[in-house]
Coordinates of C-alpha atoms in Angstrom, one line a residue:
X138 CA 16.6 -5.5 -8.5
X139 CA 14.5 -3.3 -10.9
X140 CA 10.9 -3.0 -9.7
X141 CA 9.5 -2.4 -6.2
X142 CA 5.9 -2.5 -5.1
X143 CA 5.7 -0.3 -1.7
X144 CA 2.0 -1.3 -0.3
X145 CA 1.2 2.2 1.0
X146 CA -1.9 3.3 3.5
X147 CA -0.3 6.3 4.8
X148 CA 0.7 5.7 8.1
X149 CA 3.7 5.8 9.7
X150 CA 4.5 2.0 9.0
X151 CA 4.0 2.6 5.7
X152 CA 6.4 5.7 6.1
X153 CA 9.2 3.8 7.6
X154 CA 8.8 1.0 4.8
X155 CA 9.3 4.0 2.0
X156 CA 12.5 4.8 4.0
X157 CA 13.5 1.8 3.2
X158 CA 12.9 1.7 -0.1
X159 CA 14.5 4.4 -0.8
X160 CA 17.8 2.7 0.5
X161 CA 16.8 0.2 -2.4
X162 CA 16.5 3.3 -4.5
X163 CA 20.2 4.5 -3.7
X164 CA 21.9 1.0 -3.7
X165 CA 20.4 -0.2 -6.9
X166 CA 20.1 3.0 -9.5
X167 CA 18.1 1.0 -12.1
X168 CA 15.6 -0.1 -9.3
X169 CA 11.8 1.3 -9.9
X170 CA 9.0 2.0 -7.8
X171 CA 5.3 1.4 -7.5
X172 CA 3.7 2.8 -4.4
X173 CA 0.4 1.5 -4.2
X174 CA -2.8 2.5 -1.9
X175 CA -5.6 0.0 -1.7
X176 CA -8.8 1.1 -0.7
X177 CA -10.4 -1.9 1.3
X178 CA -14.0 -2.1 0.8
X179 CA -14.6 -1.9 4.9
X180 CA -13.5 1.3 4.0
X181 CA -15.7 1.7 1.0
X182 CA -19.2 1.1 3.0
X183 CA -19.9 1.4 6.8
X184 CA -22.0 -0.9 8.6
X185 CA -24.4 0.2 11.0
X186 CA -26.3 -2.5 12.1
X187 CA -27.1 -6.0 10.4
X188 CA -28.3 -5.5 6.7
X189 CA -27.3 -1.8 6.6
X190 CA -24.7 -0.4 4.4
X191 CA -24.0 2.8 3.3
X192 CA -21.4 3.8 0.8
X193 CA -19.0 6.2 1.6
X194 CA -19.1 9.3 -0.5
X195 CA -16.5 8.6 -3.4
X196 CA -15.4 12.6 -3.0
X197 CA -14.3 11.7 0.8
X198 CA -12.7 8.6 -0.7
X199 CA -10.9 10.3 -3.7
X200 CA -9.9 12.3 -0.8
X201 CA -8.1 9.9 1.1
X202 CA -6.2 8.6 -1.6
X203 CA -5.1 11.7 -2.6
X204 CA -3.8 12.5 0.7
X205 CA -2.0 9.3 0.3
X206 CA -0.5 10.3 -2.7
X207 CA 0.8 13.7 -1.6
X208 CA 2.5 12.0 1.2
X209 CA 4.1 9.6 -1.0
X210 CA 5.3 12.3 -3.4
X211 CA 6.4 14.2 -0.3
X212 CA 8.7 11.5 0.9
X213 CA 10.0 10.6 -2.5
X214 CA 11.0 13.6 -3.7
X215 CA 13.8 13.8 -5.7
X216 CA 13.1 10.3 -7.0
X217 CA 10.0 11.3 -8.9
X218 CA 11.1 9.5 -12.6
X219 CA 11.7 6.2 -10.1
X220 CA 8.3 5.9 -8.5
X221 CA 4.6 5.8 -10.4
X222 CA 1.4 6.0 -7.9
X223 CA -1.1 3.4 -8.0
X224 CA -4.1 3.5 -6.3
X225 CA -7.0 0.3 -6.5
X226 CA -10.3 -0.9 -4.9
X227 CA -9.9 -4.5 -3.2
X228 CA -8.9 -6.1 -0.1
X229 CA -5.5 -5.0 0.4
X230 CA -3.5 -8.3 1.0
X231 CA -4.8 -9.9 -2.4
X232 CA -4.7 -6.5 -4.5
X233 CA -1.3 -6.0 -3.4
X234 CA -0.3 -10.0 -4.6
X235 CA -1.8 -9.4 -7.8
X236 CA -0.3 -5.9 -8.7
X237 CA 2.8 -7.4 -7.4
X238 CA 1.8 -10.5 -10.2
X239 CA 1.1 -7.8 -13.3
X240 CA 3.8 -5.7 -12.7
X241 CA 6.6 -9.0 -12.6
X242 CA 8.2 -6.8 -9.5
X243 CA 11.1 -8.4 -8.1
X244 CA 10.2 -7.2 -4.4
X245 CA 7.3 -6.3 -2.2
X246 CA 7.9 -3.8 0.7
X247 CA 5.2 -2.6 3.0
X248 CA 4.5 -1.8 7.3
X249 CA 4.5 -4.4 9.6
X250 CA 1.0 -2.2 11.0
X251 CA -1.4 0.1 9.3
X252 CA -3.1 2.6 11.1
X253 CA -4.6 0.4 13.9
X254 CA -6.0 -2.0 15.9
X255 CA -9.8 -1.7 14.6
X256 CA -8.2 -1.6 10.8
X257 CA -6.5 -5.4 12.1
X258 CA -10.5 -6.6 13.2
X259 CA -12.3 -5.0 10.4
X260 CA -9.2 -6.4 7.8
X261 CA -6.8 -8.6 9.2
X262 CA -2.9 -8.3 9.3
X263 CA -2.7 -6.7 5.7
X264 CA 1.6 -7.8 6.3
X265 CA 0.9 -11.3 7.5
X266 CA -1.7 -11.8 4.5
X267 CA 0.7 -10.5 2.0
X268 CA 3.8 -12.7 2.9
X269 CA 1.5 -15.8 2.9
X270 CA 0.5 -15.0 -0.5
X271 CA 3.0 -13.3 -2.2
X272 CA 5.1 -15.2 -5.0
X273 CA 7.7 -12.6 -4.8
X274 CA 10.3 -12.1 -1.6
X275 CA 8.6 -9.3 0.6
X276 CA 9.8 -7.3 3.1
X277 CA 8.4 -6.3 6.1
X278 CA 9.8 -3.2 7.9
X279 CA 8.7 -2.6 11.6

């Protein structure tokens, strides 16, 4: 195994799938990492009422993701040369499928949940999406 995508949002799924990864990380010493955060455009824009949409302000945004980032360098310390941070715009299940497709990574690892239950109305299972689509194994840690 050489290249690992870890699907990152943060949370504490997310957490427990780095842990994991960074098993990978000690079994296979050649082994890579790309910890990516998507930014789902629900996220991007809220809705308040029908034909109402207001952007979110890209500060608050690059704010988030940053936070992301930090945690992700947090928990991989010590492995910094092994893992690269990737942050894109999309919805998360398809962005995730095609990073894992440019990258040619041999594994996709991410949170069986994400932050919560309005993040599963306003975007699905992110998890569930990502294993239906994916063309690479991927691993879901609960």
């Amino acid at each position: 195994m050489k290249k690992i995508l870890l699907a990152t949002d943060g949370s504490q799924g997310a957490f427990q799938a780095g842990d994991m990864v960074i098993q990978f990380l000690d079994a296979f010493p050649e082994a890579s990492v790309i910890a990516l955060y998507v930014t789902p455009p629900a996220y991007a824009t809220a809705g308040i009422g029908i034909g109402f949409v207001a952007e979110l302000p890209e500060d608050d945004l690059k704010k988030v993701v940053n936070n992301v980032k930090q945690r992700v360098e947090h928990q991989f310390a010590g492995y910094e040369s092994r893992v690269r941070f990737r942050s894109a715009f999309g919805p998360p299940a398809v962005t995730i499928c095609q990073m894992a497709d440019q990258e040619a990574v041999d594994l996709i690892v991410l949170g069986s949940h994400g932050y919560g239950v309005v993040d599963r109305l306003l975007l699905g299972s992110v998890s569930s999406s990502v294993v239906h689509r994916s063309h690479v194994p991927t691993l879901v840690v609960k």
